[in-house]
């Protein structure tokens, strides 16, 4: 078997007043704990370095650029990259990316995959951006990802690592089965995912328990239907009074949750994962080559 310990590092809240340096030192504490438990890979949340700022209304880059990172590692990330490389731990980190590309300044909701030797293996830029460009006038908060970020332009790439082939996605991407199927078709054995999910749906009333249920349902089916491991890391708890769900978990290729965070705070969960576990699923019920019927899937890629 190809068994290795994987860690998911859930984060409690990051408040507007918290400094990036303080946040990065929390990430480093969790990375050390994961390493102490024998982990070679850690999955951190979406937009891990700041509060979930798309809940607020800003009008100009001067107001919101403070939440963005430039360069890899960005200055704020350097201590985390250094400790991870020294310990030989690879990681997924979600952050707000600001980059000059095609002659203009562009902003994406991004994750980076860094190998245990410190190499940047690649990036993913969030494709399914939820929410709106303009405020909807909710009395409590907004969800303005479409205002601050462009739709990701890197597709759903997968990355060859020293441990196997990994794919990355971000938060709302997990609700879309196409996300995982594309990565699985590209050989992903592990899906890494960070998220910030408010307990309240501002677009339509939903009982709070459904928010956690839909999260878990998406993770379990993604794992089973693609015969792959899922590492799901929340940033959660109450950020300046705005509550987000926890429920960080590791899901086996059978669709079973093998470990789950119990708190809504910084918490490391680990599991020894056999990366060969999903192989039988991909040889049998989900043998894509033998059983997919793409001639009937056309509407999926048409308007
Ligand atoms: N960060 C993120 O993508 N959150 C969304 C909230 C959806 S409600 C507008 C999610 O899918 O969890």
PDB file of N, CA and C in Angstrom, residues 207-266:
ATOM      1  N   UNK A 207     -32.379  26.140   6.698  1.00  0.00           N
ATOM      2  CA  UNK A 207     -32.046  25.790   8.082  1.00  0.00           C
ATOM      3  C   UNK A 207     -30.530  25.602   8.204  1.00  0.00           C
ATOM      4  N   UNK A 208     -29.962  26.032   9.318  1.00  0.00           N
ATOM      5  CA  UNK A 208     -28.494  26.008   9.476  1.00  0.00           C
ATOM      6  C   UNK A 208     -27.924  24.603   9.307  1.00  0.00           C
ATOM      7  N   UNK A 209     -28.673  23.577   9.774  1.00  0.00           N
ATOM      8  CA  UNK A 209     -28.103  22.232   9.708  1.00  0.00           C
ATOM      9  C   UNK A 209     -27.882  21.798   8.262  1.00  0.00           C
ATOM     10  N   UNK A 210     -28.677  22.370   7.314  1.00  0.00           N
ATOM     11  CA  UNK A 210     -28.511  21.992   5.910  1.00  0.00           C
ATOM     12  C   UNK A 210     -27.173  22.466   5.345  1.00  0.00           C
ATOM     13  N   UNK A 211     -26.663  23.567   5.893  1.00  0.00           N
ATOM     14  CA  UNK A 211     -25.381  24.086   5.399  1.00  0.00           C
ATOM     15  C   UNK A 211     -24.283  23.050   5.621  1.00  0.00           C
ATOM     16  N   UNK A 212     -24.271  22.458   6.808  1.00  0.00           N
ATOM     17  CA  UNK A 212     -23.268  21.413   7.106  1.00  0.00           C
ATOM     18  C   UNK A 212     -23.570  20.140   6.337  1.00  0.00           C
ATOM     19  N   UNK A 213     -24.858  19.818   6.214  1.00  0.00           N
ATOM     20  CA  UNK A 213     -25.221  18.587   5.513  1.00  0.00           C
ATOM     21  C   UNK A 213     -24.797  18.647   4.045  1.00  0.00           C
ATOM     22  N   UNK A 214     -25.067  19.764   3.379  1.00  0.00           N
ATOM     23  CA  UNK A 214     -24.707  19.877   1.954  1.00  0.00           C
ATOM     24  C   UNK A 214     -23.194  19.856   1.758  1.00  0.00           C
ATOM     25  N   UNK A 215     -22.481  20.423   2.712  1.00  0.00           N
ATOM     26  CA  UNK A 215     -21.012  20.373   2.666  1.00  0.00           C
ATOM     27  C   UNK A 215     -20.551  18.914   2.707  1.00  0.00           C
ATOM     28  N   UNK A 216     -21.057  18.176   3.699  1.00  0.00           N
ATOM     29  CA  UNK A 216     -20.608  16.784   3.872  1.00  0.00           C
ATOM     30  C   UNK A 216     -21.035  15.909   2.692  1.00  0.00           C
ATOM     31  N   UNK A 217     -22.276  16.137   2.252  1.00  0.00           N
ATOM     32  CA  UNK A 217     -22.806  15.373   1.113  1.00  0.00           C
ATOM     33  C   UNK A 217     -21.912  15.558  -0.122  1.00  0.00           C
ATOM     34  N   UNK A 218     -21.496  16.801  -0.369  1.00  0.00           N
ATOM     35  CA  UNK A 218     -20.645  17.089  -1.535  1.00  0.00           C
ATOM     36  C   UNK A 218     -19.303  16.384  -1.417  1.00  0.00           C
ATOM     37  N   UNK A 219     -18.723  16.417  -0.226  1.00  0.00           N
ATOM     38  CA  UNK A 219     -17.403  15.807  -0.013  1.00  0.00           C
ATOM     39  C   UNK A 219     -17.449  14.292  -0.160  1.00  0.00           C
ATOM     40  N   UNK A 220     -18.495  13.702   0.447  1.00  0.00           N
ATOM     41  CA  UNK A 220     -18.608  12.234   0.417  1.00  0.00           C
ATOM     42  C   UNK A 220     -18.828  11.739  -1.008  1.00  0.00           C
ATOM     43  N   UNK A 221     -19.694  12.434  -1.748  1.00  0.00           N
ATOM     44  CA  UNK A 221     -19.961  11.950  -3.114  1.00  0.00           C
ATOM     45  C   UNK A 221     -18.771  12.215  -4.020  1.00  0.00           C
ATOM     46  N   UNK A 222     -18.078  13.332  -3.821  1.00  0.00           N
ATOM     47  CA  UNK A 222     -16.884  13.607  -4.648  1.00  0.00           C
ATOM     48  C   UNK A 222     -15.856  12.501  -4.467  1.00  0.00           C
ATOM     49  N   UNK A 223     -15.661  12.079  -3.222  1.00  0.00           N
ATOM     50  CA  UNK A 223     -14.670  11.037  -2.937  1.00  0.00           C
ATOM     51  C   UNK A 223     -15.078   9.728  -3.602  1.00  0.00           C
ATOM     52  N   UNK A 224     -16.280   9.277  -3.333  1.00  0.00           N
ATOM     53  CA  UNK A 224     -16.737   7.978  -3.840  1.00  0.00           C
ATOM     54  C   UNK A 224     -16.818   7.951  -5.365  1.00  0.00           C
ATOM     55  N   UNK A 225     -17.432   8.995  -5.952  1.00  0.00           N
ATOM     56  CA  UNK A 225     -17.682   8.959  -7.400  1.00  0.00           C
ATOM     57  C   UNK A 225     -16.403   9.080  -8.218  1.00  0.00           C
ATOM     58  N   UNK A 226     -15.303   9.404  -7.547  1.00  0.00           N
ATOM     59  CA  UNK A 226     -14.029   9.515  -8.251  1.00  0.00           C
ATOM     60  C   UNK A 226     -12.941   8.633  -7.649  1.00  0.00           C
ATOM     61  N   UNK A 227     -13.279   7.881  -6.626  1.00  0.00           N
ATOM     62  CA  UNK A 227     -12.321   6.978  -6.006  1.00  0.00           C
ATOM     63  C   UNK A 227     -11.074   7.703  -5.512  1.00  0.00           C
ATOM     64  N   UNK A 228     -11.282   8.845  -4.846  1.00  0.00           N
ATOM     65  CA  UNK A 228     -10.138   9.661  -4.408  1.00  0.00           C
ATOM     66  C   UNK A 228     -10.344  10.147  -2.968  1.00  0.00           C
ATOM     67  N   UNK A 229      -9.231  10.505  -2.323  1.00  0.00           N
ATOM     68  CA  UNK A 229      -9.296  11.074  -0.976  1.00  0.00           C
ATOM     69  C   UNK A 229      -9.683  12.547  -1.057  1.00  0.00           C
ATOM     70  N   UNK A 230     -10.414  13.026  -0.054  1.00  0.00           N
ATOM     71  CA  UNK A 230     -10.727  14.457   0.041  1.00  0.00           C
ATOM     72  C   UNK A 230     -10.179  15.002   1.353  1.00  0.00           C
ATOM     73  N   UNK A 231      -9.444  16.112   1.248  1.00  0.00           N
ATOM     74  CA  UNK A 231      -8.948  16.844   2.424  1.00  0.00           C
ATOM     75  C   UNK A 231      -9.681  18.180   2.446  1.00  0.00           C
ATOM     76  N   UNK A 232     -10.551  18.385   3.419  1.00  0.00           N
ATOM     77  CA  UNK A 232     -11.400  19.589   3.427  1.00  0.00           C
ATOM     78  C   UNK A 232     -11.119  20.419   4.680  1.00  0.00           C
ATOM     79  N   UNK A 233     -10.634  21.657   4.481  1.00  0.00           N
ATOM     80  CA  UNK A 233     -10.206  22.514   5.595  1.00  0.00           C
ATOM     81  C   UNK A 233     -11.051  23.776   5.676  1.00  0.00           C
ATOM     82  N   UNK A 234     -11.726  23.957   6.806  1.00  0.00           N
ATOM     83  CA  UNK A 234     -12.560  25.163   7.017  1.00  0.00           C
ATOM     84  C   UNK A 234     -11.760  26.266   7.680  1.00  0.00           C
ATOM     85  N   UNK A 235     -12.143  27.513   7.344  1.00  0.00           N
ATOM     86  CA  UNK A 235     -11.925  28.624   8.279  1.00  0.00           C
ATOM     87  C   UNK A 235     -13.314  28.893   8.839  1.00  0.00           C
ATOM     88  N   UNK A 236     -13.436  28.907  10.151  1.00  0.00           N
ATOM     89  CA  UNK A 236     -14.784  28.817  10.718  1.00  0.00           C
ATOM     90  C   UNK A 236     -14.902  29.567  12.045  1.00  0.00           C
ATOM     91  N   UNK A 237     -16.057  29.442  12.644  1.00  0.00           N
ATOM     92  CA  UNK A 237     -16.315  30.177  13.869  1.00  0.00           C
ATOM     93  C   UNK A 237     -16.777  31.591  13.522  1.00  0.00           C
ATOM     94  N   UNK A 238     -16.772  32.460  14.497  1.00  0.00           N
ATOM     95  CA  UNK A 238     -17.350  33.786  14.323  1.00  0.00           C
ATOM     96  C   UNK A 238     -16.264  34.831  14.064  1.00  0.00           C
ATOM     97  N   UNK A 239     -16.193  35.315  12.817  1.00  0.00           N
ATOM     98  CA  UNK A 239     -15.232  36.372  12.473  1.00  0.00           C
ATOM     99  C   UNK A 239     -15.914  37.715  12.683  1.00  0.00           C
ATOM    100  N   UNK A 240     -15.509  38.440  13.707  1.00  0.00           N
ATOM    101  CA  UNK A 240     -16.142  39.721  14.029  1.00  0.00           C
ATOM    102  C   UNK A 240     -17.669  39.609  14.045  1.00  0.00           C
ATOM    103  N   UNK A 241     -18.163  38.468  14.539  1.00  0.00           N
ATOM    104  CA  UNK A 241     -19.619  38.297  14.657  1.00  0.00           C
ATOM    105  C   UNK A 241     -20.273  37.592  13.479  1.00  0.00           C
ATOM    106  N   UNK A 242     -19.523  37.258  12.426  1.00  0.00           N
ATOM    107  CA  UNK A 242     -20.086  36.589  11.252  1.00  0.00           C
ATOM    108  C   UNK A 242     -19.708  35.103  11.295  1.00  0.00           C
ATOM    109  N   UNK A 243     -20.709  34.244  11.485  1.00  0.00           N
ATOM    110  CA  UNK A 243     -20.448  32.829  11.777  1.00  0.00           C
ATOM    111  C   UNK A 243     -20.260  32.013  10.508  1.00  0.00           C
ATOM    112  N   UNK A 244     -19.307  31.078  10.572  1.00  0.00           N
ATOM    113  CA  UNK A 244     -19.052  30.160   9.452  1.00  0.00           C
ATOM    114  C   UNK A 244     -18.974  28.728   9.987  1.00  0.00           C
ATOM    115  N   UNK A 245     -19.370  27.770   9.141  1.00  0.00           N
ATOM    116  CA  UNK A 245     -19.413  26.373   9.584  1.00  0.00           C
ATOM    117  C   UNK A 245     -17.999  25.799   9.723  1.00  0.00           C
ATOM    118  N   UNK A 246     -17.873  24.807  10.617  1.00  0.00           N
ATOM    119  CA  UNK A 246     -16.632  24.036  10.732  1.00  0.00           C
ATOM    120  C   UNK A 246     -16.746  22.801   9.852  1.00  0.00           C
ATOM    121  N   UNK A 247     -16.599  21.641  10.482  1.00  0.00           N
ATOM    122  CA  UNK A 247     -16.804  20.401   9.726  1.00  0.00           C
ATOM    123  C   UNK A 247     -15.655  20.024   8.820  1.00  0.00           C
ATOM    124  N   UNK A 248     -14.430  20.465   9.159  1.00  0.00           N
ATOM    125  CA  UNK A 248     -13.265  20.016   8.378  1.00  0.00           C
ATOM    126  C   UNK A 248     -13.183  18.504   8.482  1.00  0.00           C
ATOM    127  N   UNK A 249     -12.805  17.867   7.392  1.00  0.00           N
ATOM    128  CA  UNK A 249     -12.822  16.400   7.416  1.00  0.00           C
ATOM    129  C   UNK A 249     -11.874  15.810   6.388  1.00  0.00           C
ATOM    130  N   UNK A 250     -11.560  14.534   6.617  1.00  0.00           N
ATOM    131  CA  UNK A 250     -10.861  13.736   5.611  1.00  0.00           C
ATOM    132  C   UNK A 250     -11.832  12.625   5.214  1.00  0.00           C
ATOM    133  N   UNK A 251     -12.057  12.498   3.900  1.00  0.00           N
ATOM    134  CA  UNK A 251     -12.993  11.502   3.395  1.00  0.00           C
ATOM    135  C   UNK A 251     -12.227  10.484   2.555  1.00  0.00           C
ATOM    136  N   UNK A 252     -12.473   9.207   2.820  1.00  0.00           N
ATOM    137  CA  UNK A 252     -11.809   8.129   2.083  1.00  0.00           C
ATOM    138  C   UNK A 252     -12.464   7.943   0.719  1.00  0.00           C
ATOM    139  N   UNK A 253     -11.763   7.282  -0.212  1.00  0.00           N
ATOM    140  CA  UNK A 253     -12.334   7.044  -1.547  1.00  0.00           C
ATOM    141  C   UNK A 253     -13.621   6.223  -1.516  1.00  0.00           C
ATOM    142  N   UNK A 254     -13.907   5.569  -0.419  1.00  0.00           N
ATOM    143  CA  UNK A 254     -15.182   4.856  -0.272  1.00  0.00           C
ATOM    144  C   UNK A 254     -16.339   5.809   0.024  1.00  0.00           C
ATOM    145  N   UNK A 255     -16.021   7.073   0.267  1.00  0.00           N
ATOM    146  CA  UNK A 255     -17.051   8.042   0.624  1.00  0.00           C
ATOM    147  C   UNK A 255     -17.254   8.174   2.125  1.00  0.00           C
ATOM    148  N   UNK A 256     -16.451   7.439   2.899  1.00  0.00           N
ATOM    149  CA  UNK A 256     -16.610   7.487   4.360  1.00  0.00           C
ATOM    150  C   UNK A 256     -15.734   8.571   4.983  1.00  0.00           C
ATOM    151  N   UNK A 257     -16.320   9.318   5.920  1.00  0.00           N
ATOM    152  CA  UNK A 257     -15.553  10.307   6.675  1.00  0.00           C
ATOM    153  C   UNK A 257     -14.691   9.552   7.686  1.00  0.00           C
ATOM    154  N   UNK A 258     -13.367   9.685   7.586  1.00  0.00           N
ATOM    155  CA  UNK A 258     -12.501   8.927   8.506  1.00  0.00           C
ATOM    156  C   UNK A 258     -12.057   9.756   9.707  1.00  0.00           C
ATOM    157  N   UNK A 259     -12.089  11.087   9.556  1.00  0.00           N
ATOM    158  CA  UNK A 259     -11.820  11.934  10.721  1.00  0.00           C
ATOM    159  C   UNK A 259     -12.439  13.303  10.465  1.00  0.00           C
ATOM    160  N   UNK A 260     -12.831  13.948  11.568  1.00  0.00           N
ATOM    161  CA  UNK A 260     -13.590  15.185  11.439  1.00  0.00           C
ATOM    162  C   UNK A 260     -13.223  16.098  12.599  1.00  0.00           C
ATOM    163  N   UNK A 261     -13.083  17.404  12.336  1.00  0.00           N
ATOM    164  CA  UNK A 261     -12.782  18.343  13.413  1.00  0.00           C
ATOM    165  C   UNK A 261     -13.976  18.450  14.352  1.00  0.00           C
ATOM    166  N   UNK A 262     -13.672  18.611  15.645  1.00  0.00           N
ATOM    167  CA  UNK A 262     -14.742  18.684  16.643  1.00  0.00           C
ATOM    168  C   UNK A 262     -15.037  20.124  17.053  1.00  0.00           C
ATOM    169  N   UNK A 263     -14.100  21.023  16.771  1.00  0.00           N
ATOM    170  CA  UNK A 263     -14.245  22.405  17.260  1.00  0.00           C
ATOM    171  C   UNK A 263     -14.581  23.355  16.114  1.00  0.00           C
ATOM    172  N   UNK A 264     -14.693  24.641  16.475  1.00  0.00           N
ATOM    173  CA  UNK A 264     -14.743  25.685  15.445  1.00  0.00           C
ATOM    174  C   UNK A 264     -13.539  26.606  15.671  1.00  0.00           C
ATOM    175  N   UNK A 265     -12.407  25.991  15.909  1.00  0.00           N
ATOM    176  CA  UNK A 265     -11.190  26.737  16.221  1.00  0.00           C
ATOM    177  C   UNK A 265     -10.016  26.125  15.465  1.00  0.00           C
ATOM    178  N   UNK A 266      -8.813  26.648  15.715  1.00  0.00           N
ATOM    179  CA  UNK A 266      -7.636  26.027  15.106  1.00  0.00           C
ATOM    180  C   UNK A 266      -7.573  24.583  15.591  1.00  0.00           C
TER     181      UNK A 266
END
